[in-house]
Amino acid sequence: MKQQEEASWHVRMLTQEIRKSLDRHTVLYTTLIELSRVLGLTNCAVWMPSAAASDGKVTMHLTHELRRGGSDEGLVVIGVDDVDVVEVRRSDGVKLLGPGSALAAASGGGKEDTGTVAAIRMPMLKVSDFKGGTPEVIQTSYAVLVLVPPADKTWGAHETEIVEVVADQVAVALSHASLLEESQAMRDRLAEQNRELLQARRDTLMANEARDAFQRVMSQGMRRPIHSILGLVSVVQEDDLTPEQKLVVDTMGRTATVVSTLINDVMEMSSTNRERFPLETRPFQLHSMIRDAPCVSRCLCDFRGFGFAVHVENTLPNLVIGDERRIFHVILHMVGNLISRIDSGHVTFRVRADDEVAEDTLGQRWDPWRPSYSSGYSSVKFVIGVKSQQSSGSTIPPAGQFKRKPSGEGFDLRLSFSMCRKLVQMMRGNIWAVLDGQGLPESMTLVLRFQLQPPAPLMSSSTSAGSFERQYASPSCQLTGLKILLIDDDDINMVVARKLLEKLGCVVSSLPSGSGFLNSVGPSSGAYQVVLVNLEMTRVNALDVAVRVQQYRSGRWPFVMAMTSEQNAWEKCAQSGINGILRKPVVMLEAKEELTRILQSA
């Protein structure tokens, strides 16, 4: 009874010491030290199974030892199929090892000052991944605890019982340590993920700030000035001009509109991350565009010192449907690409109906696009060629030269050429380049298929430079004397809009922006028939202005109109009681038509 009580006391003491730490290595070393002190051992060792080698063989490695150097030199690994190892791992109790045991000898036993070596298996419990918030504890393998006593030591029942209980307690302590390690590892992973998320959030905020700054610079430095130019050009177009002056002014307006479209594309792509350009298919006059395109091309050639010639067929259709802005952009790109490759030469601009079967740059045949006006469609070919002064004495390339098809797969002049090719493909067209013997482009061909627009009796013969739309005569409406209140915080926009509206015969007034501006909007708007608000004001919320104007509305007056560059602004404008929208760039004919529409709807 005394021995049992003493054994129980030793077990409680050992258990307390073992559980003081939740570190796996500390638990094992504490076990070795305390067992050696209580049982008076010469050495203690722990053998653990290693991971399977490439040949699938598993061995037992000496991982923890109380006294270093207890094993024979070079004997630190024992096969898992060793007889003693197999018996120990199969048994639940203490196994006494014989004098010839390799496991005993490797642990420091078998010497003159050592007695019978004891060994016991020790479950190595491992905590698996957390599932549903609760860790699953699974028993994966067994370690072997080897106890080497002095020579005069014999193993009693109470001592083997102590060893068995301690082995179980070590297994529990190791499972707790494994649980703590898994929890700490998970906390570390979560902390690292949190740091990565915070860094990603900071990067996103910085990217958004950079994008907003870029859009502000584009809007202030490029889009607003080009809109002002287009507005002023539309005013000049209504003056009495000579044919040459009108050609120049119309071309200026058309080119500025292309620049405005490109700026809008860049700003839209930076905000929505879209990869496709929107097409605006609408009626337009093909003859007018063909008249203006050579005018701009001639200016480019004159600036670079190139000769220029134009050949246009008289059988081309005039009233067609397509995206004139994009087509004009592609034509200018073709001219610019060709003249940028050589120092001097001669450029030929040819336009004709396409009555041939076109092939793309890969040699694939397209459907034959013949100018069949009866079917409602017509194909037009634009061929722009360049001849350097050194290539030949002839200044104008022969017509047969432009019939050559592209040679070479994947030919690409520049990144901009790829973008233009995508635009042309979206318009169901084709574009290619023909190279000369030196690998330089000598001609570029553009083939487009247009839907024909039937003529309307009320069509206007003139087009606005800022608007690439077919223009129809608006119903008669008297705009002379129409009182308009203009609300804008940009001085340049204010001047351009005022001149444009006054050219239409309107009486325009404005309110100075500043402190108390919003309070004066409502009472002042009652004396006007139309209030025109710029939605892109920086110091005042334009939608709040529109709502305040509605509060002081008397009868049907005033109507509220908005000026904006946004493409999808109508929904929020309608919710604020806005009656109409003028898309920027605002040109005279569009402003007249929108004002007429609003007044007629009243």
Coordinates of C-alpha atoms in Angstrom, one line a residue:
M1 CA 0.0 0.0 0.0
K2 CA 2.8 2.3 0.8
Q3 CA 4.4 1.6 -2.6
Q4 CA 1.0 2.3 -4.4
E5 CA 0.6 5.6 -2.5
E6 CA 4.2 6.6 -3.4
A7 CA 3.6 5.7 -7.0
S8 CA 0.4 7.8 -7.1
W9 CA 2.2 10.7 -5.6
H10 CA 5.0 10.4 -8.2
V11 CA 2.4 10.2 -11.0
R12 CA 0.6 13.4 -9.8
M13 CA 3.9 15.2 -9.5
L14 CA 5.1 14.1 -13.0
T15 CA 1.7 15.0 -14.5
Q16 CA 1.9 18.5 -13.0
E17 CA 5.5 19.0 -14.3
I18 CA 4.6 17.7 -17.8
R19 CA 1.6 19.9 -18.1
K20 CA 3.4 23.1 -17.1
S21 CA 4.4 23.6 -20.8
L22 CA 2.5 23.4 -24.0
D23 CA 5.6 23.2 -26.1
R24 CA 6.1 19.8 -27.6
H25 CA 9.9 19.6 -27.2
T26 CA 9.6 21.0 -23.6
V27 CA 7.0 18.4 -22.7
L28 CA 9.3 15.6 -24.0
Y29 CA 12.4 16.9 -22.3
T30 CA 10.5 17.5 -19.0
T31 CA 9.3 13.9 -19.2
L32 CA 12.8 12.5 -19.6
I33 CA 14.2 14.6 -16.8
E34 CA 11.4 13.8 -14.3
L35 CA 11.3 10.1 -15.0
S36 CA 15.1 9.9 -14.7
R37 CA 14.9 11.7 -11.3
V38 CA 12.0 9.6 -9.9
L39 CA 13.1 6.2 -11.2
G40 CA 16.8 6.9 -10.9
L41 CA 17.6 6.2 -14.6
T42 CA 20.9 6.3 -16.4
N43 CA 19.4 7.6 -19.7
C44 CA 16.1 8.2 -21.4
A45 CA 15.4 8.4 -25.1
V46 CA 12.5 9.1 -27.4
W47 CA 12.4 7.5 -30.9
M48 CA 10.0 8.8 -33.5
P49 CA 9.0 7.5 -36.9
S50 CA 10.3 9.5 -39.9
A51 CA 8.4 10.3 -43.0
A52 CA 8.4 7.7 -45.7
A53 CA 11.4 7.8 -48.0
S54 CA 11.3 7.7 -51.7
D55 CA 11.5 3.9 -51.6
G56 CA 8.6 3.8 -49.1
K57 CA 10.8 2.7 -46.2
V58 CA 10.0 4.1 -42.7
T59 CA 12.7 4.3 -40.0
M60 CA 12.8 5.3 -36.3
H61 CA 15.0 8.3 -35.5
L62 CA 16.4 9.2 -32.1
T63 CA 14.9 12.7 -31.6
H64 CA 15.2 13.4 -27.8
E65 CA 17.8 12.0 -25.4
L66 CA 18.5 12.8 -21.7
R67 CA 22.3 12.4 -21.9
R68 CA 24.0 13.1 -25.1
G69 CA 26.4 10.5 -26.5
G70 CA 24.5 7.6 -24.9
S71 CA 24.2 5.8 -28.2
D72 CA 27.0 4.1 -30.2
E73 CA 28.7 6.2 -32.8
G74 CA 26.8 6.2 -36.1
L75 CA 23.9 4.1 -34.7
V76 CA 21.1 6.7 -34.6
V77 CA 18.5 5.1 -36.9
I78 CA 16.7 1.8 -36.5
G79 CA 14.3 0.2 -39.0
V80 CA 10.7 0.3 -38.1
D81 CA 10.6 -3.4 -38.9
D82 CA 13.1 -4.2 -36.0
V83 CA 11.8 -7.0 -33.8
D84 CA 11.8 -5.0 -30.6
V85 CA 10.3 -1.9 -32.3
V86 CA 7.5 -4.1 -33.7
E87 CA 6.7 -5.7 -30.3
V88 CA 6.8 -2.4 -28.4
R89 CA 4.4 -0.7 -30.9
R90 CA 2.0 -3.7 -30.7
S91 CA 2.0 -3.8 -26.9
D92 CA 0.1 -1.6 -24.5
G93 CA 2.4 -2.1 -21.5
V94 CA 6.1 -1.9 -20.7
K95 CA 8.4 -4.2 -22.7
L96 CA 11.7 -5.3 -21.2
L97 CA 14.4 -5.5 -23.8
G98 CA 17.0 -8.3 -23.9
P99 CA 20.8 -7.9 -23.8
G100 CA 21.1 -8.2 -27.6
S101 CA 18.4 -5.6 -28.4
A102 CA 19.5 -3.0 -31.0
L103 CA 17.0 -0.5 -29.7
A104 CA 18.4 -0.9 -26.1
A105 CA 22.0 -0.6 -27.4
A106 CA 21.2 2.5 -29.4
S107 CA 19.6 4.1 -26.4
G108 CA 22.7 3.6 -24.2
G109 CA 21.8 0.2 -22.7
G110 CA 23.8 -3.0 -22.7
K111 CA 26.8 -1.5 -21.0
E112 CA 28.4 -2.7 -17.7
D113 CA 26.8 0.1 -15.7
T114 CA 23.3 -0.4 -17.0
G115 CA 20.6 -2.8 -16.2
T116 CA 17.6 -4.2 -18.1
V117 CA 16.2 -1.6 -20.5
A118 CA 12.5 -1.0 -20.6
A119 CA 10.5 0.5 -23.5
I120 CA 6.9 1.5 -24.0
R121 CA 5.0 2.9 -27.0
M122 CA 3.8 6.5 -26.7
P123 CA 0.8 7.6 -28.9
M124 CA 1.7 10.6 -31.0
L125 CA -1.7 12.4 -31.4
K126 CA -2.0 15.1 -34.0
V127 CA -4.7 17.7 -34.4
S128 CA -6.0 17.8 -38.0
D129 CA -7.4 20.9 -39.7
F130 CA -10.3 22.7 -38.0
K131 CA -13.7 21.6 -39.3
G132 CA -16.8 23.6 -38.4
G133 CA -14.8 25.3 -35.6
T134 CA -13.9 22.1 -33.8
P135 CA -10.5 20.4 -34.3
E136 CA -10.5 16.7 -35.0
V137 CA -7.9 14.7 -33.0
I138 CA -6.7 11.7 -34.9
Q139 CA -4.0 9.1 -33.8
T140 CA -1.4 8.9 -36.5
S141 CA 1.6 7.0 -35.2
Y142 CA 3.5 5.8 -32.1
A143 CA 6.8 6.9 -30.7
V144 CA 8.9 4.7 -28.5
L145 CA 10.0 5.8 -25.0
V146 CA 13.2 3.9 -23.9
L147 CA 14.2 3.8 -20.2
V148 CA 17.8 2.8 -19.3
P149 CA 18.3 2.0 -15.5
P150 CA 21.6 1.5 -13.6
A151 CA 23.1 -2.0 -13.3
D152 CA 21.5 -2.7 -9.9
K153 CA 18.0 -1.6 -10.9
T154 CA 15.1 -4.1 -11.2
W155 CA 11.7 -3.1 -12.5
G156 CA 8.9 -3.5 -10.0
A157 CA 5.1 -3.4 -10.7
H158 CA 4.6 0.0 -9.3
E159 CA 7.5 1.4 -11.4
T160 CA 6.1 0.0 -14.7
E161 CA 2.7 1.4 -13.7
I162 CA 4.2 4.8 -13.3
V163 CA 5.8 4.5 -16.7
E164 CA 2.5 3.4 -18.3
V165 CA 0.5 6.3 -16.7
V166 CA 3.2 8.8 -17.6
A167 CA 3.2 7.6 -21.2
D168 CA -0.5 8.2 -21.5
Q169 CA -0.2 11.7 -19.8
V170 CA 2.6 12.6 -22.3
A171 CA 0.3 11.7 -25.2
V172 CA -2.4 14.0 -23.8
A173 CA 0.1 16.8 -23.2
L174 CA 1.5 16.4 -26.7
S175 CA -2.0 16.5 -28.2
H176 CA -2.6 19.8 -26.3
A177 CA 0.7 21.1 -27.6
S178 CA -0.2 20.1 -31.1
L179 CA -3.6 21.8 -30.7
L180 CA -1.9 25.0 -29.6
E181 CA 0.6 24.9 -32.5
E182 CA -2.2 24.4 -35.0
S183 CA -4.2 27.3 -33.4
Q184 CA -1.1 29.5 -33.4
A185 CA -0.3 28.6 -37.0
M186 CA -3.9 29.4 -38.0
R187 CA -3.7 32.8 -36.1
D188 CA -0.5 33.5 -37.9
R189 CA -2.0 32.7 -41.3
L190 CA -5.1 34.8 -40.5
A191 CA -2.9 37.7 -39.4
E192 CA -0.8 37.4 -42.6
Q193 CA -4.0 37.3 -44.7
N194 CA -5.3 40.3 -42.8
R195 CA -2.0 42.2 -43.5
E196 CA -2.3 41.3 -47.2
L197 CA -5.9 42.4 -47.3
L198 CA -5.0 45.7 -45.6
Q199 CA -2.2 46.2 -48.1
A200 CA -4.5 45.4 -51.0
R201 CA -7.0 47.8 -49.7
R202 CA -4.4 50.6 -49.4
D203 CA -3.2 49.7 -53.0
T204 CA -6.8 49.9 -54.2
L205 CA -7.4 53.2 -52.5
M206 CA -4.1 54.6 -54.0
A207 CA -5.1 53.2 -57.5
N208 CA -8.6 54.9 -57.2
E209 CA -7.0 58.1 -56.1
A210 CA -4.6 58.0 -59.1
R211 CA -7.5 57.2 -61.4
D212 CA -9.5 60.1 -60.1
A213 CA -6.6 62.4 -60.4
F214 CA -6.0 61.2 -63.9
Q215 CA -9.7 61.8 -64.8
R216 CA -9.6 65.2 -63.3
V217 CA -6.5 66.2 -65.3
M218 CA -8.1 64.7 -68.5
S219 CA -11.4 66.5 -67.9
Q220 CA -9.8 69.9 -66.9
G221 CA -6.9 69.9 -69.3
M222 CA -8.3 68.1 -72.4
R223 CA -12.0 67.4 -72.4
R224 CA -13.3 70.8 -71.4
P225 CA -11.1 72.7 -73.8
I226 CA -12.1 70.5 -76.7
H227 CA -15.7 70.9 -75.8
S228 CA -15.3 74.7 -75.8
I229 CA -13.7 74.5 -79.2
L230 CA -16.5 72.4 -80.7
G231 CA -19.1 74.8 -79.3
L232 CA -17.4 77.8 -80.8
V233 CA -16.9 76.0 -84.1
S234 CA -20.6 75.3 -84.3
V235 CA -21.3 79.0 -83.7
V236 CA -18.9 79.9 -86.6
Q237 CA -20.6 77.4 -88.9
E238 CA -23.8 79.4 -88.8
D239 CA -22.1 82.5 -90.1
D240 CA -21.8 83.4 -93.8
L241 CA -18.7 81.6 -94.9
T242 CA -17.1 81.1 -98.3
P243 CA -16.9 77.4 -99.5
E244 CA -13.3 77.2 -98.6
Q245 CA -13.8 78.7 -95.2
K246 CA -16.7 76.3 -94.6
L247 CA -14.6 73.3 -95.6
V248 CA -11.9 74.4 -93.1
V249 CA -14.3 75.0 -90.3
D250 CA -16.2 71.8 -90.8
T251 CA -13.0 69.8 -90.9
M252 CA -11.8 71.5 -87.7
G253 CA -15.0 70.6 -86.0
R254 CA -14.9 67.0 -87.3
T255 CA -11.3 66.5 -86.1
A256 CA -12.1 68.0 -82.7
T257 CA -15.0 65.6 -82.4
V258 CA -12.7 62.6 -83.0
V259 CA -10.3 63.9 -80.4
S260 CA -13.3 64.3 -78.0
T261 CA -14.4 60.7 -78.6
L262 CA -10.9 59.4 -78.0
I263 CA -10.7 61.3 -74.7
N264 CA -14.0 59.9 -73.6
D265 CA -12.8 56.4 -74.5
V266 CA -9.7 56.8 -72.3
M267 CA -11.8 58.2 -69.4
E268 CA -14.4 55.5 -69.7
M269 CA -11.8 52.7 -69.9
S270 CA -10.0 54.0 -66.9
S271 CA -13.2 54.0 -64.8
T272 CA -14.9 50.8 -66.0
N273 CA -11.9 48.7 -67.1
R274 CA -13.7 47.7 -70.2
E275 CA -11.7 46.5 -73.2
R276 CA -14.2 47.2 -76.0
F277 CA -15.0 50.6 -77.5
P278 CA -18.7 51.6 -77.8
L279 CA -20.0 52.1 -81.3
E280 CA -22.5 54.9 -82.0
T281 CA -24.2 53.8 -85.2
R282 CA -26.3 56.5 -86.7
P283 CA -27.2 58.1 -90.0
F284 CA -24.6 60.4 -91.6
Q285 CA -23.6 61.8 -95.0
L286 CA -20.7 59.8 -96.5
H287 CA -19.9 62.5 -99.1
S288 CA -19.4 65.1 -96.3
M289 CA -17.0 62.8 -94.5
I290 CA -15.1 61.9 -97.6
R291 CA -14.8 65.7 -98.4
D292 CA -13.4 66.4 -94.9
A293 CA -11.0 63.4 -94.6
P294 CA -8.7 64.4 -97.5
C295 CA -8.7 68.0 -96.2
V296 CA -7.2 66.8 -92.9
S297 CA -4.9 64.3 -94.7
R298 CA -3.6 67.1 -97.0
C299 CA -2.8 69.2 -94.0
L300 CA -0.8 66.3 -92.5
C301 CA 1.0 65.7 -95.7
D302 CA 1.8 69.4 -96.3
F303 CA 3.2 69.7 -92.8
R304 CA 5.5 66.7 -93.5
G305 CA 6.4 67.8 -97.0
F306 CA 4.5 65.1 -98.8
G307 CA 2.7 65.5 -102.1
F308 CA -1.0 64.6 -102.1
A309 CA -3.7 63.4 -104.6
V310 CA -7.3 62.4 -104.2
H311 CA -9.3 60.0 -106.4
V312 CA -13.0 59.6 -105.4
E313 CA -15.6 57.8 -107.5
N314 CA -18.9 59.6 -108.2
T315 CA -21.0 56.5 -107.8
L316 CA -20.7 56.3 -104.0
P317 CA -23.8 56.4 -101.8
N318 CA -24.3 59.4 -99.7
L319 CA -26.9 58.6 -97.0
V320 CA -25.5 55.7 -94.9
I321 CA -25.6 54.4 -91.4
G322 CA -22.5 53.8 -89.3
D323 CA -20.1 55.2 -86.7
E324 CA -18.6 58.2 -88.5
R325 CA -16.4 59.2 -85.6
R326 CA -14.6 55.9 -85.6
I327 CA -14.3 55.7 -89.4
F328 CA -12.8 59.2 -89.5
H329 CA -10.4 58.2 -86.7
V330 CA -9.2 55.1 -88.6
I331 CA -8.7 57.0 -91.8
L332 CA -6.5 59.6 -90.0
H333 CA -4.6 56.7 -88.4
M334 CA -3.9 55.2 -91.8
V335 CA -2.5 58.4 -93.2
G336 CA -0.4 59.1 -90.1
N337 CA 1.1 55.6 -90.1
L338 CA 2.1 55.7 -93.7
I339 CA 3.8 59.2 -93.7
S340 CA 5.6 58.4 -90.4
R341 CA 7.6 55.6 -92.0
I342 CA 9.5 57.7 -94.6
D343 CA 10.9 61.2 -94.8
S344 CA 9.3 62.4 -98.0
G345 CA 7.1 61.2 -100.8
H346 CA 3.7 61.3 -102.4
V347 CA 0.4 60.1 -100.9
T348 CA -2.6 59.0 -102.9
F349 CA -6.1 58.9 -101.3
R350 CA -8.5 56.6 -103.2
V351 CA -12.2 55.9 -102.4
R352 CA -14.4 53.7 -104.5
A353 CA -17.2 51.2 -104.3
D354 CA -15.9 47.7 -103.5
D355 CA -17.0 45.3 -106.2
E356 CA -14.3 42.7 -105.5
V357 CA -14.1 39.8 -103.1
A358 CA -12.0 41.0 -100.1
E359 CA -9.6 38.8 -98.2
D360 CA -8.2 39.5 -94.8
T361 CA -4.6 39.4 -93.6
L362 CA -4.7 35.7 -93.0
G363 CA -5.8 34.9 -96.6
Q364 CA -9.3 33.9 -95.6
R365 CA -12.0 34.9 -98.1
W366 CA -14.9 37.1 -96.9
D367 CA -18.4 37.2 -98.3
P368 CA -18.5 39.2 -101.5
W369 CA -19.6 42.7 -100.7
R370 CA -20.9 44.2 -103.9
P371 CA -22.5 47.7 -104.0
S372 CA -26.0 46.3 -104.4
Y373 CA -28.1 49.3 -103.6
S374 CA -31.3 47.3 -104.0
S375 CA -30.3 45.1 -101.0
G376 CA -30.0 48.1 -98.7
Y377 CA -26.2 47.7 -98.2
S378 CA -23.1 49.0 -100.0
S379 CA -19.4 48.4 -99.5
V380 CA -16.8 51.1 -99.8
K381 CA -13.0 50.7 -100.1
F382 CA -10.6 53.4 -98.9
V383 CA -7.0 52.9 -100.2
I384 CA -4.2 55.2 -99.0
G385 CA -0.8 54.6 -100.6
V386 CA 2.5 56.3 -100.3
K387 CA 5.5 56.4 -102.6
S388 CA 8.9 57.6 -101.5
Q389 CA 10.9 59.9 -103.7
Q390 CA 13.7 57.3 -104.0
S391 CA 11.4 54.4 -105.0
S392 CA 10.6 55.6 -108.6
G393 CA 10.2 58.6 -110.8
S394 CA 6.4 58.3 -110.8
T395 CA 4.7 60.3 -108.1
I396 CA 1.4 58.5 -108.2
P397 CA 1.2 54.8 -107.6
P398 CA -0.6 52.8 -110.2
A399 CA -4.1 51.5 -109.4
G400 CA -3.0 47.9 -109.7
Q401 CA -0.6 48.3 -106.9
F402 CA -3.4 48.8 -104.4
K403 CA -5.0 45.5 -105.3
R404 CA -2.2 43.5 -103.7
K405 CA -3.3 41.6 -100.6
P406 CA -1.4 41.6 -97.4
S407 CA 1.5 39.2 -97.2
G408 CA 2.6 37.8 -93.9
E409 CA 0.7 36.6 -90.9
G410 CA 0.2 38.7 -87.8
F411 CA 1.7 41.9 -89.3
D412 CA 1.3 44.8 -86.9
L413 CA 2.5 48.3 -87.5
R414 CA 1.9 49.6 -84.0
L415 CA -0.3 49.0 -81.0
S416 CA -2.6 51.6 -82.4
F417 CA -3.0 49.6 -85.6
S418 CA -4.2 46.6 -83.5
M419 CA -6.7 48.9 -81.8
C420 CA -7.9 50.3 -85.2
R421 CA -8.2 46.8 -86.5
K422 CA -10.5 45.8 -83.6
L423 CA -12.6 48.9 -84.3
V424 CA -12.9 48.0 -87.9
Q425 CA -13.8 44.4 -87.1
M426 CA -16.5 45.6 -84.7
M427 CA -17.9 47.6 -87.6
R428 CA -17.9 44.3 -89.7
G429 CA -15.1 45.7 -91.9
N430 CA -11.5 44.8 -92.7
I431 CA -8.2 46.7 -92.8
W432 CA -4.8 45.6 -93.9
A433 CA -1.4 46.9 -94.9
V434 CA 0.8 46.1 -97.9
L435 CA 4.6 46.1 -97.5
D436 CA 7.3 47.1 -100.0
G437 CA 10.6 45.3 -100.6
Q438 CA 12.2 47.0 -97.6
G439 CA 9.4 45.9 -95.2
L440 CA 7.8 49.3 -95.0
P441 CA 4.1 49.9 -95.5
E442 CA 3.4 51.3 -99.0
S443 CA -0.4 51.2 -98.8
M444 CA -3.2 50.5 -96.3
T445 CA -6.7 49.4 -97.3
L446 CA -10.0 49.8 -95.4
V447 CA -13.2 48.1 -96.5
L448 CA -16.5 48.9 -94.8
R449 CA -20.0 47.8 -95.3
F450 CA -22.7 50.5 -94.8
Q451 CA -26.4 50.2 -94.4
L452 CA -28.1 52.6 -96.8
Q453 CA -30.4 55.3 -95.3
P454 CA -33.4 56.2 -97.4
P455 CA -33.6 60.0 -98.2
A456 CA -36.0 62.1 -96.1
P457 CA -37.7 65.1 -97.6
L458 CA -37.1 67.3 -94.6
M459 CA -33.4 66.6 -94.4
S460 CA -31.1 69.6 -93.9
S461 CA -28.3 69.9 -96.5
S462 CA -25.8 71.1 -94.0
T463 CA -24.2 69.2 -91.1
S464 CA -22.7 70.4 -87.9
A465 CA -19.0 69.9 -87.4
G466 CA -19.4 68.9 -83.8
S467 CA -22.2 66.4 -84.6
F468 CA -21.6 63.4 -86.8
E469 CA -25.4 62.7 -87.1
R470 CA -27.7 63.1 -90.0
Q471 CA -29.5 66.3 -89.4
Y472 CA -33.2 66.7 -90.0
A473 CA -35.2 69.9 -90.0
S474 CA -36.7 70.5 -86.6
P475 CA -40.4 71.6 -86.3
S476 CA -40.7 75.3 -86.3
C477 CA -40.4 76.8 -82.9
Q478 CA -39.7 80.4 -81.9
L479 CA -36.6 80.4 -79.7
T480 CA -36.1 84.2 -80.1
G481 CA -36.5 85.9 -76.8
L482 CA -36.5 82.6 -74.8
K483 CA -35.3 83.5 -71.3
I484 CA -32.6 81.1 -70.1
L485 CA -30.8 81.0 -66.7
L486 CA -27.3 79.5 -67.1
I487 CA -25.8 77.9 -64.0
D488 CA -22.2 76.9 -64.3
D489 CA -19.0 77.4 -62.2
D490 CA -16.6 77.2 -65.1
D491 CA -16.0 80.6 -66.8
I492 CA -15.0 79.2 -70.2
N493 CA -18.0 76.9 -70.4
M494 CA -20.2 79.8 -69.3
V495 CA -18.9 82.1 -72.1
V496 CA -19.2 79.4 -74.8
A497 CA -22.7 78.3 -73.8
R498 CA -23.8 81.9 -73.6
K499 CA -22.6 82.7 -77.1
L500 CA -24.1 79.5 -78.5
L501 CA -27.6 80.3 -76.9
E502 CA -27.5 83.9 -77.9
K503 CA -26.7 82.9 -81.4
L504 CA -30.1 81.0 -81.3
G505 CA -31.8 84.2 -80.3
C506 CA -32.2 83.4 -76.6
V507 CA -31.8 85.9 -73.7
V508 CA -29.2 84.4 -71.4
S509 CA -28.5 85.3 -67.8
S510 CA -26.3 83.7 -65.2
L511 CA -25.8 83.7 -61.5
P512 CA -22.4 84.3 -59.9
S513 CA -21.2 81.2 -58.0
G514 CA -20.0 81.6 -54.4
S515 CA -21.4 81.8 -50.9
G516 CA -25.1 81.9 -50.9
F517 CA -25.3 80.7 -54.5
L518 CA -27.7 77.8 -53.8
N519 CA -30.0 80.0 -51.8
S520 CA -30.4 82.5 -54.6
V521 CA -31.1 79.8 -57.3
G522 CA -34.7 79.1 -56.3
P523 CA -36.2 82.6 -56.1
S524 CA -34.3 83.8 -59.1
S525 CA -35.4 81.0 -61.4
G526 CA -39.1 81.9 -61.4
A527 CA -38.5 84.6 -64.0
Y528 CA -37.0 82.3 -66.6
Q529 CA -38.5 79.7 -68.9
V530 CA -35.5 77.4 -69.0
V531 CA -32.8 76.7 -66.4
L532 CA -29.6 75.1 -67.9
V533 CA -27.4 73.4 -65.3
N534 CA -24.0 71.9 -65.8
L535 CA -24.0 68.5 -64.0
E536 CA -20.2 68.6 -63.7
M537 CA -19.9 71.6 -61.4
T538 CA -17.2 71.1 -58.8
R539 CA -18.4 73.6 -56.1
V540 CA -22.2 72.9 -56.2
N541 CA -24.2 69.7 -56.5
A542 CA -26.1 70.2 -59.8
L543 CA -28.9 67.8 -58.8
D544 CA -29.6 69.8 -55.6
V545 CA -29.9 72.9 -57.8
A546 CA -32.4 71.1 -60.1
V547 CA -34.5 70.0 -57.1
R548 CA -34.5 73.5 -55.7
V549 CA -35.6 75.0 -59.0
Q550 CA -38.6 72.6 -59.0
Q551 CA -39.7 74.0 -55.6
Y552 CA -40.1 77.5 -57.1
R553 CA -41.8 76.4 -60.3
S554 CA -44.8 78.5 -61.3
G555 CA -47.1 76.7 -63.7
R556 CA -45.0 75.0 -66.3
W557 CA -42.0 77.3 -66.0
P558 CA -39.2 77.0 -65.7
F559 CA -38.0 73.8 -67.4
V560 CA -34.7 72.3 -66.3
M561 CA -32.1 71.1 -68.7
A562 CA -28.7 69.5 -67.9
M563 CA -25.3 69.6 -69.7
T564 CA -23.2 66.5 -69.1
S565 CA -20.5 64.3 -70.7
E566 CA -21.8 61.2 -69.0
Q567 CA -23.4 58.6 -71.3
N568 CA -25.8 57.1 -68.7
A569 CA -27.0 60.2 -66.8
W570 CA -30.7 60.3 -67.8
E571 CA -32.0 58.0 -65.0
K572 CA -30.6 60.2 -62.2
C573 CA -31.6 63.3 -64.0
A574 CA -35.2 62.2 -64.4
Q575 CA -35.3 61.5 -60.6
S576 CA -34.3 65.1 -60.0
G577 CA -37.1 66.5 -62.2
I578 CA -34.8 67.4 -65.1
N579 CA -36.7 67.7 -68.4
G580 CA -33.9 67.3 -70.9
I581 CA -30.2 66.7 -71.4
L582 CA -27.6 68.3 -73.7
R583 CA -24.7 66.0 -74.3
K584 CA -21.3 67.5 -74.3
P585 CA -19.8 68.7 -76.5
V586 CA -22.8 71.0 -77.0
V587 CA -23.2 72.3 -80.5
M588 CA -25.7 74.8 -81.9
L589 CA -27.9 72.4 -83.9
E590 CA -28.2 69.9 -81.1
A591 CA -29.0 72.7 -78.6
K592 CA -31.7 74.0 -80.9
E593 CA -33.3 70.6 -81.4
E594 CA -33.3 69.8 -77.7
L595 CA -34.8 73.2 -76.7
T596 CA -37.4 72.8 -79.4
R597 CA -38.3 69.3 -78.2
I598 CA -38.8 70.5 -74.6
L599 CA -40.9 73.5 -75.5
Q600 CA -43.1 71.4 -77.9
S601 CA -43.6 68.8 -75.3
A602 CA -45.0 71.5 -73.0

